[in-house]
C-alpha cells in the first residue's frame, strides 16, 4: 500500500530499494519483482520477471493498461507445472489455470499494469473481487482505507449474493482491545471509504468478529468467509492457522433475509 511505501522511506531509509514480488508456490517462482536498474513507484511492483509474458486482461480477454483486470501469462514459462497428481485426464489442471481464458494461464490475481512505468499494482485475489452494482474493485482497496482507522486491528471484506444473484459487500472488523465496535465507528469508516474511494465502494454491512481467518503462511482467507456466509461448508481446513475463527461468520442474523 502507499502507506507502507511512505513509512519505509520516511521512517526507515530514504534510499532503500523497496521491492515487492508477485508469484506463487505452485509455480515456484515470481511473475513480477524488483529491478535495481529502474525507479521505484509507490504501490507498484517494478517489473515483470524474465521469462514471464505477463499481461493484464479485461473481462473479454483483451490486454489493457491502467485498467483493473486479471493477471495472466500468455506464453509458457520454465517453472510452469505440467500436471496434477491424481488427475490422469488433466481436467483439474486445465480448470485450475486455463478455464478462464482458453489457452492462457490465469493466476487468479487482480491487478493494474501502469501504462507509463510498466509497474504492476496488485489488488488482491480475483476470486475475492467485489462487483456490487457492476462496479468491480478489489478488497485491497477497502483494506487500504481500514489501515487508516486506528480503532481497527484487522478486517476481511467479501461479497454476499442473494437468490437473484445480486451482490452486496460485507465488511467484518476485528477491533483493537481498547476500542468498542459501535455506530460511530461504522459511520467513520463509511465516510472515509466514500470520500477516499467512491460511494459505490461503501459496504452494505459492517459487522464485528473476534478474529479473522488466516492461512498458515499468513494470508487472509476471503474465499472461506464468502463460502460460510453463503451457507456452504469449508471442508479443507488443514491450511488454516486459526480454523476456529470460521465459526464467527456462521449463522449471522444480520446476513439473513438478503
Tab-separated table of C-alpha atoms in Angstrom, residues 141-142 144-145 190-202:
chain	number	residue	atom	x	y	z
A	141	UNK	CA	-8.854	-1.067	-1.914
A	142	UNK	CA	-11.073	-1.381	1.152
A	144	UNK	CA	-6.109	0.408	2.335
A	145	UNK	CA	-8.773	2.578	3.962
A	190	UNK	CA	-18.280	4.539	5.543
A	191	UNK	CA	-17.496	8.246	5.294
A	192	UNK	CA	-13.797	7.608	4.753
A	193	UNK	CA	-14.438	4.975	2.064
A	194	UNK	CA	-16.935	7.273	0.339
A	195	UNK	CA	-14.528	10.217	0.377
A	196	UNK	CA	-11.302	8.357	-0.492
A	197	UNK	CA	-12.770	5.864	-2.997
A	198	UNK	CA	-16.390	6.377	-4.081
A	199	UNK	CA	-19.971	5.960	-2.806
A	200	UNK	CA	-20.165	2.634	-4.671
A	201	UNK	CA	-17.267	1.225	-2.663
A	202	UNK	CA	-19.125	1.645	0.632
